Amino acid sequence: MQAPTLDRSPDTAETTRKLRVATASLSGCFGCHMSLLDIDARITELVKLVEFDRSPITDIKTCGPCDIGLVEGAVANSENVHVLRELRANCQILIALGACAVNGGLPAQRNHLDVGEMLEDVYRDIDEGLPCVPDDPELPLLLDRVRPVNEVVRVDYFIPGCPPSGDTLWKYLTDLIGGRMPRLDYDLFRYD
Amino acid sequence: MFAASLETASEPRKLRRVAIDPVTRVEGHGKVTILLDEANKVHQVRLHIVEVRGFEKFIEGRPYWEVPVSVQRLCGICPVSHHLAAAKAMDQIAGYDLLTPTAEKLRRLMHYGQMVQSHAVHFYHLASPDLLLGFDSEPTRRNIVGVLEDFPQIATEGVLVRRFGQEVIRATAGKRVHGTGAVPGGMNKALSRDDREMLRADVDQVIDWTVGAIRMVERLHETKPAFYNHFGEVAGNMLGLVNASGAADYYNGTLRARDAAGTIIFDRVKDASYRDVLEEEVKSWSYMKFPHIKAIGSEEGWYRVGPLARIQVCDLLTSERAEAERQRLLAVGGGKPLHGTLFYHWARLVELLHAAELIRNLLDDPTICATDLMADKGERRFHAVGVIEAPRGTLFHEYKVGEDDLVTYCNLIVSTTNNNQAMNEAIRKVAVQYLDGHEITEPLLNHIEVAIRAYDPCLSCATHALGLMPLQVELVDADGIVLSDVRRGMDGGVSCSVPG
Ligand code: SF4
């Protein structure tokens, strides 16, 4: 199957319109978002090409129709599922950003543990000996296992790395925005 | 204290709920709920940390040498802080008492680079839109892009100051986010001469820009002094690390706490003894625990950490320009400690300046590129505590490691957890000051977020623990008939019903 590129009809206002980009952090560490900021001064070029929709760095709290969605972090609770589905439903192209989104990453290290037992351990008051586990309805329900995003929604592109570097994201996004099939050379991949 | 009365409403079911979900322009996941009555009187305000990840548990069973690299994945904004707090603990576990002079200098360099980048990303990218564009400006423009459009000079300086901090980290840790520089007993990489020259060439400019930013915040303050002094102002205790002469020390030191009037509560407490002076409490409505000073108790014993606490806990900053700026800021209080939430920004920039000056001093150190990176090994230990001043405040890592080198126990009190009650107190104060009795609008809700942002919370960090009890358990028999039904209500109470 061919991975999608952005569909922008030529010779209309479409080609000059700024693309809308949404970003979300699920169960991640924000490091992938930091890498996005690691494009440094190129951010001034980026904002000539795109405008941001829902993102932790804007005050837009729910996602509207977008061209590109970038998602960092794995799926660990019911709220992550909700945010991810909203992103998928609104974004023409959805990109899984970084190890957590691509394959669960470090958060998935909890998968061999029983959720209930772990929580009792962590919230056990050392002196009292009785666990007091936070359980308010305002807190989203935890999933029994941490999942990569593609186990919950369809994903168009995966960018591995923890995190992928700023240069990697710059190359990827400028390719995509320019209507090209994104290509990353070997030196832009980084596994560790 | 009046604000504490807003923690729990007496009859939550009769009230209207307004939520800020998610809290934006902060790191990680949090939401605020506010319960109001028909006259818009505020009855309850809570900052909930809604995510849990379980680091403390899944670190168990991992080899100790892996921990400094893995735990930094708690947070991509301040990974170096976790990296170094864990490394400090693992130095002791592996039997290294004293690092070589170069290794300690390189770790400090990395740490100060972290301080610069984290404070810069917070001030310029996350908080400045409120300060420069206005708390009640158009929400779709209230972000770094809006600042780039309206104040391109300041935004560009911010991007470059942050870049400088990230480059210091890259030069010492190998990459900008989640590097590997520190290993138990020292460092795995010397600073290259090229990197040193490159950083040295930029540092003076970074220092000048930072002083410019401090002046800007000072001018903002002068436009509405009463507003800036009292926005979200709640008197509280303060905690931080200081060295033997009472100067702030971000990498090493002993714990000192002062009360709201500035009187010392405890001093020279060794980091390994933190449990003698602090304890944690759990509340049903947040995954983030609530630490407090043991001797005072959970009601009044909460404290602040981070820039505003640190600059007032210490007796001085060791770098010249930053100390002069600290004095200018403290002068605003006329001899009394500052407790206004918005002073955090000013204090943060003073610290950014301090960190940049410390970086310059280290780069000028003739031995900074030396290669004595690993210490001599002594006696292996099985229990250790590593404490450090992360950008957001004091950070505690405690580990036990077995004979087989595998971690058997881990406890983390991250900076933002230390500020948990302080943030809740601040938003309750803001709710009383600005929301009470008014029709709730987006700008008013943003006032609440402004107070949270001032603390620069790192909610990913604060979500290290794991778990959630089912909210409702139904016992259903083979025919689908409900045999019993256990629920947990808003008040945390458990009800059990057995139909028929
Ligand atoms: S992939 Fe790495 S950098 Fe990205 S969110 Fe996960 S832990 Fe953080």
XYZ file of C-alpha atoms and ligand atoms in Angstrom:
700
model
C 0.000 0.000 0.000
C 1.257 3.451 -0.896
C 1.666 5.815 2.043
C -0.346 8.975 1.482
C 1.105 12.326 0.573
C -0.815 15.531 0.989
C -3.490 16.004 -1.581
C -3.362 19.644 -2.687
C -4.973 20.463 -5.971
C -2.713 22.680 -8.138
C -3.459 26.158 -9.451
C -5.869 27.156 -6.718
C -5.693 28.947 -3.428
C -5.163 25.441 -2.029
C -1.470 25.556 -2.870
C -0.842 28.735 -0.907
C -3.085 27.944 2.029
C -1.226 27.279 5.271
C -1.498 23.670 6.325
C -3.096 22.988 9.695
C -1.100 20.841 12.063
C -2.309 19.304 15.324
C -0.005 17.693 17.871
C -0.802 15.601 20.916
C 1.172 14.029 23.710
C -0.352 10.812 25.018
C 1.624 8.729 27.511
C 5.030 10.135 26.616
C 7.593 12.414 28.132
C 7.245 15.482 25.913
C 10.724 14.790 24.539
C 9.353 14.379 21.019
C 7.709 17.785 21.292
C 11.034 19.133 22.534
C 12.627 17.735 19.384
C 10.085 19.617 17.330
C 11.291 22.797 19.058
C 14.853 21.635 18.329
C 14.382 22.843 14.768
C 15.448 26.068 16.559
C 15.241 29.207 14.436
C 13.667 27.245 11.561
C 10.425 27.601 13.502
C 10.006 30.984 11.799
C 10.077 29.204 8.432
C 7.754 26.493 9.667
C 5.074 28.919 10.808
C 5.058 30.479 7.327
C 3.963 27.100 6.004
C 1.712 25.787 8.759
C -0.598 26.940 11.492
C -1.164 25.007 14.676
C -4.461 23.576 15.815
C -4.818 21.597 19.037
C -1.427 21.174 20.639
C 0.121 21.334 24.095
C 1.857 24.516 22.925
C -1.379 26.301 21.938
C -4.558 26.993 23.902
C -6.799 25.118 21.456
C -8.160 22.243 23.500
C -10.019 20.124 20.967
C -8.970 19.183 17.484
C -10.602 20.671 14.373
C -10.070 19.554 10.749
C -6.332 19.338 10.068
C -3.936 18.281 7.343
C -1.288 16.713 9.565
C -1.487 15.200 13.035
C 1.615 14.376 15.051
C 1.180 12.108 18.015
C 3.765 11.475 20.719
C 3.443 8.859 23.444
C 1.779 5.498 23.873
C -1.843 4.737 24.716
C -2.092 4.077 28.446
C -5.502 5.304 29.615
C -9.029 6.049 28.431
C -8.258 9.711 27.875
C -5.350 8.821 25.558
C -7.774 6.707 23.510
C -10.219 9.596 23.265
C -7.569 12.153 22.239
C -6.058 9.773 19.703
C -9.392 8.959 18.078
C -10.261 12.644 17.875
C -6.919 13.313 16.207
C -7.359 10.477 13.713
C -10.865 11.581 12.827
C -9.693 15.107 12.080
C -6.315 14.638 10.423
C -5.734 13.754 6.805
C -2.343 12.310 7.674
C -1.468 10.929 11.100
C 2.163 10.461 12.110
C 3.317 8.386 15.082
C 6.230 10.291 16.538
C 8.897 8.489 18.544
C 9.404 5.146 20.220
C 6.462 5.396 22.623
C 3.939 6.036 19.849
C 5.579 3.594 17.430
C 5.894 0.579 19.713
C 4.944 1.524 23.268
C 8.444 2.597 24.271
C 9.422 2.892 27.892
C 5.867 3.281 29.245
C 5.138 -0.231 27.921
C 7.628 -1.591 30.430
C 4.727 -1.730 32.840
C 3.003 -4.337 30.680
C 4.348 -7.297 32.611
C 2.882 -5.914 35.838
C -0.615 -6.315 37.219
C -2.151 -2.849 37.273
C -4.033 -3.301 40.533
C -1.112 -4.698 42.474
C 1.263 -2.052 41.221
C -1.030 0.747 42.170
C -1.494 -0.603 45.654
C 2.280 -0.814 46.020
C 2.932 2.703 44.809
C 0.215 4.339 46.883
C 0.799 2.333 50.015
C 1.532 4.717 52.825
C 4.729 3.440 54.334
C 3.824 4.206 57.940
C 0.163 3.279 57.840
C 0.592 0.200 55.707
C -2.754 0.784 53.988
C -2.897 1.647 50.310
C -4.880 4.753 49.443
C -5.258 4.604 45.704
C -6.533 7.687 43.853
C -9.897 6.732 42.395
C -11.862 9.904 41.728
C -14.155 9.852 38.671
C -12.174 12.816 37.330
C -9.226 10.497 36.754
C -9.256 8.562 33.473
C -9.364 4.801 33.636
C -6.043 3.102 33.160
C -5.701 0.456 30.446
C -4.369 -2.915 31.539
C -1.660 -2.651 28.917
C 0.174 0.214 27.275
C -0.319 0.076 23.508
C 1.352 1.660 20.487
C -0.957 4.073 18.675
C -1.432 1.849 15.627
C -3.187 -0.740 17.783
C -5.931 1.825 18.345
C -6.162 3.811 15.095
C -4.774 3.661 11.560
C -1.416 5.401 11.271
C 0.045 6.767 8.028
C 3.680 7.303 8.980
C 5.990 6.181 11.776
C 9.100 8.112 12.808
C 11.234 6.047 15.182
C 13.756 7.367 17.713
C 13.642 8.424 21.325
C 13.224 11.128 20.351
C 13.739 11.594 16.602
C 16.063 14.606 16.293
C 14.992 18.109 15.323
C 16.781 17.699 11.978
C 14.875 14.472 11.332
C 11.544 16.129 11.976
C 12.484 19.134 9.867
C 13.369 16.946 6.869
C 10.273 14.835 7.307
C 7.850 17.709 7.646
C 9.312 19.829 4.849
C 9.138 16.837 2.505
C 5.555 16.184 3.466
C 4.490 19.827 3.298
C 6.204 20.166 -0.086
C 4.072 17.306 -1.416
C 7.016 14.887 -1.620
C 7.210 11.381 -0.238
C 9.178 11.882 3.015
C 12.617 10.262 2.904
C 15.073 10.003 5.754
C 18.705 9.203 5.145
C 20.482 6.808 7.435
C 22.186 9.507 9.490
C 18.829 10.996 10.448
C 17.723 7.782 12.123
C 18.745 7.324 15.676
C 17.999 4.316 17.825
C 19.234 4.148 21.399
C -6.179 28.907 55.803
C -9.145 30.042 53.715
C -7.945 28.523 50.451
C -7.822 25.052 51.934
C -11.552 25.273 52.443
C -11.958 25.171 48.671
C -10.370 21.762 48.409
C -13.566 19.787 48.964
C -17.118 21.057 48.567
C -19.596 19.779 51.118
C -22.272 18.803 48.577
C -20.567 18.353 45.204
C -23.614 16.833 43.497
C -25.608 20.043 43.779
C -22.946 22.093 42.037
C -22.118 22.930 38.439
C -18.793 21.597 37.176
C -16.469 23.598 34.940
C -13.342 21.850 33.710
C -10.153 23.102 32.113
C -9.159 19.991 30.239
C -6.404 19.704 29.271
C -4.379 22.432 30.939
C -2.313 23.713 28.003
C 1.130 25.268 27.602
C 2.397 23.093 30.417
C 4.347 19.897 30.118
C 2.266 16.748 30.547
C -1.321 15.994 31.406
C -3.456 17.756 33.945
C -6.904 19.191 34.307
C -8.642 21.582 36.650
C -12.173 21.162 37.898
C -14.138 23.951 39.506
C -17.482 23.448 41.253
C -19.798 26.446 41.380
C -23.272 27.129 42.695
C -26.048 29.024 40.897
C -24.629 32.380 41.887
C -21.221 31.329 40.486
C -19.793 31.170 43.952
C -16.774 28.858 43.900
C -16.987 25.859 46.229
C -14.226 23.577 45.066
C -11.091 23.903 42.917
C -8.725 21.046 42.190
C -5.737 20.480 39.945
C -5.865 16.807 38.994
C -2.881 14.946 37.641
C -4.607 12.427 35.432
C -1.807 10.231 34.184
C 0.191 7.471 35.818
C 3.042 5.569 34.299
C 4.580 3.339 36.923
C 8.290 4.127 36.679
C 8.863 3.395 40.356
C 7.556 -0.116 39.850
C 8.935 -1.136 36.493
C 12.413 0.091 37.399
C 12.408 -2.782 39.884
C 14.313 -5.706 38.466
C 16.377 -3.543 36.106
C 20.199 -3.361 36.429
C 21.316 -0.263 38.330
C 23.627 1.009 35.581
C 20.705 1.253 33.195
C 18.659 3.506 35.462
C 20.251 6.934 34.759
C 19.435 6.445 31.077
C 15.965 4.963 31.479
C 14.479 7.220 34.186
C 15.224 10.336 32.211
C 12.350 9.223 29.953
C 10.115 10.536 32.718
C 10.525 13.914 31.142
C 11.771 15.295 27.855
C 12.030 18.867 29.146
C 14.276 18.095 32.101
C 15.776 14.659 31.278
C 19.193 15.765 32.520
C 17.821 16.304 36.022
C 16.573 12.732 36.268
C 19.692 11.456 34.545
C 21.923 13.161 37.119
C 19.818 12.485 40.222
C 19.852 8.793 39.333
C 23.561 8.917 38.474
C 24.317 10.507 41.855
C 22.495 7.675 43.599
C 24.144 5.034 41.419
C 27.616 6.526 42.038
C 27.113 5.517 45.655
C 25.613 2.132 44.817
C 28.596 1.299 42.595
C 30.996 2.424 45.330
C 32.213 5.783 44.071
C 32.333 8.434 46.758
C 33.983 11.367 45.085
C 33.957 12.082 41.377
C 37.070 13.312 39.614
C 37.166 17.123 39.401
C 36.557 17.072 35.646
C 33.641 14.659 35.879
C 31.902 16.838 38.444
C 32.515 19.946 36.340
C 31.089 18.254 33.253
C 28.018 17.088 35.129
C 27.504 20.599 36.434
C 27.946 21.996 32.939
C 25.309 19.603 31.626
C 23.008 20.478 34.515
C 23.355 24.227 34.014
C 22.700 23.700 30.300
C 19.493 21.965 31.353
C 18.608 24.893 33.604
C 19.059 27.316 30.690
C 17.054 25.299 28.173
C 14.232 24.390 30.541
C 13.811 27.899 31.937
C 13.989 29.312 28.399
C 11.384 26.956 26.954
C 9.138 27.728 29.872
C 9.481 31.479 29.815
C 9.550 32.154 26.097
C 7.617 29.278 24.514
C 5.013 28.528 27.171
C 4.483 31.481 29.511
C 5.407 34.617 27.554
C 2.182 34.553 25.469
C 0.207 35.336 28.657
C 2.585 38.049 29.779
C 3.147 39.720 26.414
C -0.140 39.189 24.584
C -2.369 39.335 27.664
C -4.128 36.795 29.870
C -7.369 37.571 28.057
C -6.010 37.871 24.515
C -7.472 35.814 21.661
C -6.887 32.172 22.650
C -6.065 30.989 19.130
C -3.139 33.416 18.989
C -2.032 33.051 22.609
C 1.053 30.941 21.886
C 4.660 31.182 20.742
C 3.575 31.795 17.137
C 1.596 34.831 18.283
C 4.662 36.085 20.146
C 6.801 35.506 17.038
C 4.398 37.688 15.068
C 3.999 40.507 17.588
C 7.375 40.451 19.346
C 9.729 38.799 16.845
C 12.882 40.045 18.550
C 12.011 38.585 21.954
C 10.709 35.324 20.531
C 13.818 34.861 18.404
C 16.092 35.532 21.363
C 14.108 32.961 23.318
C 14.534 30.355 20.603
C 18.288 30.995 20.556
C 18.703 31.003 24.346
C 16.948 27.647 24.455
C 19.127 26.413 21.589
C 22.232 27.387 23.562
C 21.105 25.337 26.566
C 20.351 22.357 24.326
C 23.795 22.648 22.724
C 25.481 22.599 26.137
C 23.577 19.386 26.834
C 24.502 17.905 23.464
C 28.170 18.737 23.985
C 28.227 16.961 27.363
C 25.598 14.214 26.992
C 25.886 13.296 23.311
C 22.435 14.417 22.207
C 19.950 17.109 23.069
C 17.182 14.958 24.527
C 17.942 11.745 26.439
C 21.725 11.675 26.169
C 24.004 9.335 28.091
C 26.848 11.452 29.518
C 26.797 10.416 33.188
C 27.668 6.863 34.219
C 28.009 5.548 37.783
C 31.401 6.864 38.881
C 31.835 9.653 36.363
C 31.274 10.630 32.756
C 31.604 8.688 29.525
C 32.726 11.562 27.356
C 35.073 14.546 27.592
C 34.140 17.979 26.287
C 35.685 18.544 22.865
C 37.692 21.713 22.271
C 35.524 22.560 19.281
C 32.362 22.399 21.344
C 33.959 24.463 24.074
C 34.966 27.186 21.583
C 31.554 27.160 19.962
C 29.749 27.534 23.298
C 32.205 30.129 24.589
C 31.555 32.239 21.512
C 27.814 32.343 22.240
C 27.564 32.555 26.014
C 28.065 36.301 26.468
C 25.253 37.038 24.049
C 22.978 34.630 25.948
C 23.805 36.430 29.188
C 22.974 39.812 27.666
C 19.677 38.607 26.232
C 18.728 37.162 29.590
C 19.405 40.451 31.347
C 17.197 42.053 28.689
C 14.400 39.613 29.506
C 14.704 40.369 33.219
C 14.393 44.093 32.469
C 11.307 43.371 30.384
C 9.614 41.471 33.233
C 10.593 44.221 35.621
C 8.987 46.830 33.350
C 5.839 44.717 33.064
C 5.745 44.564 36.831
C 6.018 48.340 37.078
C 2.950 48.798 34.887
C 0.665 47.113 37.452
C 2.588 46.439 40.665
C -0.424 45.549 42.817
C -1.631 43.030 40.248
C 1.758 41.354 39.852
C 2.414 41.309 43.593
C -0.842 39.748 44.632
C -2.019 37.547 41.747
C -2.404 34.059 43.267
C -0.439 35.169 46.318
C -0.395 32.551 49.073
C 2.146 32.568 51.891
C 3.888 29.218 52.234
C 7.067 27.453 53.323
C 10.024 27.141 50.946
C 12.568 24.381 50.330
C 15.861 24.136 48.437
C 19.477 22.948 48.421
C 22.309 25.177 49.611
C 26.050 24.604 49.906
C 28.136 24.869 53.101
C 28.272 28.664 52.875
C 24.549 29.057 52.283
C 24.777 29.782 48.550
C 22.267 28.112 46.229
C 23.718 24.948 44.729
C 21.841 23.167 41.958
C 23.941 20.001 41.863
C 24.947 19.253 45.440
C 24.185 20.540 48.890
C 22.039 20.090 51.963
C 18.336 20.761 52.425
C 17.144 24.003 53.924
C 13.548 25.088 54.546
C 12.221 28.486 55.534
C 8.729 29.371 56.675
C 6.538 32.014 55.047
C 8.170 34.772 57.118
C 11.640 33.651 56.062
C 12.666 31.979 59.333
C 14.674 28.787 58.928
C 12.663 25.642 59.779
C 15.508 23.214 59.198
C 18.970 23.490 57.693
C 21.941 21.299 56.771
C 19.751 18.230 56.429
C 21.723 15.691 54.430
C 19.934 14.670 51.253
C 19.932 11.016 52.287
C 17.889 11.964 55.378
C 15.036 13.541 53.458
C 12.525 11.158 54.999
C 13.342 12.571 58.446
C 11.929 15.937 57.437
C 9.426 15.250 54.662
C 6.518 12.886 54.226
C 3.968 12.257 51.488
C 0.193 12.012 51.526
C -2.176 10.580 48.908
C -5.501 12.182 47.971
C -8.193 10.332 46.085
C -8.520 12.907 43.301
C -4.969 13.136 41.991
C -2.278 10.685 40.994
C 0.265 13.174 42.265
C 1.137 12.749 45.928
C 1.165 15.621 48.420
C 4.452 15.968 50.297
C 4.800 18.188 53.343
C 7.201 19.048 56.146
C 6.787 16.343 58.727
C 7.228 18.510 61.796
C 4.433 20.875 60.712
C 1.950 18.304 59.395
C -0.129 17.899 56.259
C -2.408 20.926 56.740
C 0.136 23.697 57.076
C 3.341 21.883 56.160
C 3.163 22.266 52.375
C 6.011 24.083 50.741
C 7.177 25.591 47.485
C 10.210 24.552 45.494
C 11.707 25.931 42.290
C 12.961 29.391 41.327
C 10.897 31.532 43.695
C 11.681 29.264 46.649
C 15.349 28.767 45.778
C 16.258 32.431 45.448
C 14.744 33.064 48.888
C 15.941 29.929 50.683
C 19.599 30.647 49.859
C 21.765 33.460 51.231
C 23.257 34.283 47.861
C 23.922 33.266 44.264
C 27.602 32.800 43.520
C 27.639 34.600 40.174
C 27.901 38.330 40.168
C 25.241 39.645 37.819
C 22.672 37.090 38.931
C 23.205 37.970 42.593
C 22.730 41.662 41.781
C 19.490 40.771 39.948
C 18.373 38.610 42.870
C 18.825 41.573 45.198
C 16.789 43.807 42.861
C 13.966 41.285 42.876
C 14.026 40.755 46.643
C 13.930 44.526 47.128
C 10.370 44.483 45.748
C 9.332 42.667 48.927
C 10.968 45.362 51.090
C 12.622 42.779 53.329
C 9.646 40.403 53.408
C 9.580 37.149 51.436
C 7.751 37.221 48.094
C 4.797 34.842 47.720
C 3.043 36.230 44.635
C 2.702 33.512 42.026
C 3.841 35.705 39.131
C 7.187 36.369 40.827
C 8.102 32.864 39.680
C 8.765 34.223 36.177
C 11.100 36.939 37.350
C 12.906 34.536 39.685
C 13.200 31.978 36.869
C 14.939 34.491 34.626
C 17.350 35.426 37.440
C 18.178 31.729 37.665
C 18.573 31.478 33.916
C 21.128 34.267 34.150
C 22.865 32.505 37.031
C 23.069 29.254 35.078
C 24.444 31.036 32.003
C 27.115 32.737 34.115
C 28.031 29.418 35.731
C 28.361 27.897 32.254
C 30.664 30.718 31.182
C 32.836 30.194 34.271
C 33.088 26.465 33.602
C 33.941 27.012 29.926
C 36.742 29.323 31.043
C 38.076 26.677 33.417
C 41.428 25.538 31.979
C 40.747 21.893 32.900
C 37.227 21.592 31.491
C 38.433 19.565 28.490
C 40.560 17.225 30.655
C 40.028 13.477 30.432
C 40.116 12.286 34.061
C 36.523 11.144 33.879
C 36.245 8.071 36.126
C 36.813 7.968 39.895
C 38.431 5.163 41.892
C 36.061 2.520 43.029
C 35.421 1.907 46.737
C 32.923 -0.116 48.663
C 29.718 -1.252 46.964
C 26.449 -0.100 48.634
C 22.878 -1.280 48.474
C 20.833 1.791 49.310
C 21.343 5.340 48.059
C 19.606 8.680 47.632
C 20.380 11.202 44.885
C 19.041 14.738 45.268
C 19.437 17.599 42.843
C 17.844 20.976 42.118
C 16.010 20.364 38.854
C 14.793 23.456 36.986
C 11.389 23.107 38.686
C 12.748 22.413 42.164
C 14.210 19.809 44.451
C 14.192 16.305 42.980
C 14.634 13.149 45.079
C 15.623 9.731 43.736
C 15.982 6.853 46.183
C 17.011 3.307 45.226
C 17.775 -0.033 46.799
C 19.836 -2.460 44.745
C 20.427 -6.161 45.480
C 23.639 -8.228 45.419
C 22.757 -9.157 41.841
C 22.897 -5.478 40.757
C 19.134 -5.365 40.139
C 17.011 -2.568 41.566
C 14.658 -3.781 44.295
C 13.085 -0.481 45.346
C 12.655 2.986 43.887
C 11.018 6.113 45.285
C 10.915 9.373 43.379
C 9.687 12.732 44.628
C 9.842 14.940 41.576
C 9.961 18.708 41.664
C 6.395 19.212 40.533
C 5.102 16.844 43.208
C 6.787 19.059 45.780
C 4.758 21.953 44.368
C 1.470 20.047 44.285
C -0.231 21.711 47.230
C 1.323 25.079 46.387
C -0.241 24.970 42.904
C -3.607 23.955 44.341
C -3.424 26.808 46.856
C -2.502 29.269 44.097
C -5.413 28.346 41.814
C -7.869 28.467 44.713
C -6.610 31.949 45.491
C -7.005 33.004 41.859
C -10.503 31.511 41.804
C -11.433 33.628 44.813
C -9.764 36.719 43.343
C -11.115 36.570 39.802
C -13.840 33.939 39.311
C -16.014 34.067 42.393
C -19.454 35.425 41.548
C -18.664 36.030 37.849
C -19.979 34.413 34.723
C -17.176 31.980 33.828
C -15.486 32.940 30.568
C -12.439 31.639 28.710
C -10.213 34.553 29.802
C -11.156 33.972 33.430
C -10.335 30.296 33.142
C -7.021 31.226 31.570
C -6.233 33.128 34.785
C -6.279 29.768 36.550
C -3.933 28.321 33.951
C -1.645 31.332 34.252
C -1.211 30.509 37.951
C -0.437 26.864 37.202
C 1.986 27.796 34.414
C 3.930 30.093 36.727
C 5.057 27.000 38.601
C 6.208 25.499 35.279
C 4.733 22.164 36.273
C 6.169 19.110 34.658
C 3.185 16.836 34.814
C 4.881 13.990 32.959
C 7.458 13.906 35.716
C 4.755 13.920 38.309
C 2.999 10.934 36.784
C 5.613 8.397 37.649
C 3.435 6.310 39.874
C 0.976 3.822 38.543
C -2.490 2.512 39.006
C -6.205 3.031 39.080
C -8.900 1.224 40.952
C -12.020 0.385 38.999
C -14.643 3.030 39.586
C -17.395 0.504 39.539
C -17.383 -3.227 40.023
C -20.380 -5.325 39.189
C -20.584 -8.956 40.083
C -22.761 -10.591 37.440
C -23.846 -14.214 37.509
C -23.943 -16.535 34.508
C -27.430 -15.340 33.571
C -26.374 -11.696 33.518
C -28.098 -10.864 36.786
C -26.239 -8.275 38.854
C -25.435 -9.811 42.204
C -23.669 -6.883 43.747
C -22.494 -3.449 42.727
C -19.652 -1.555 44.356
C -19.090 2.098 43.471
C -16.803 4.861 44.491
C -18.418 8.278 44.696
C -17.142 11.840 44.250
C -16.310 12.040 47.918
C -14.161 8.937 47.731
C -16.709 6.964 49.735
C -17.523 3.408 48.740
C -21.074 2.203 48.411
C -22.132 -1.387 47.937
C -25.557 -2.492 46.882
C -26.982 -5.966 46.574
C -30.153 -5.853 44.447
C -33.267 -7.716 45.446
S 9.746 8.398 22.296
Fe 11.240 8.968 23.870
S 11.323 11.201 23.685
Fe 9.426 10.558 22.666
S 7.832 10.639 24.225
Fe 8.650 8.543 24.262
S 10.252 8.587 25.840
Fe 9.827 10.689 25.292
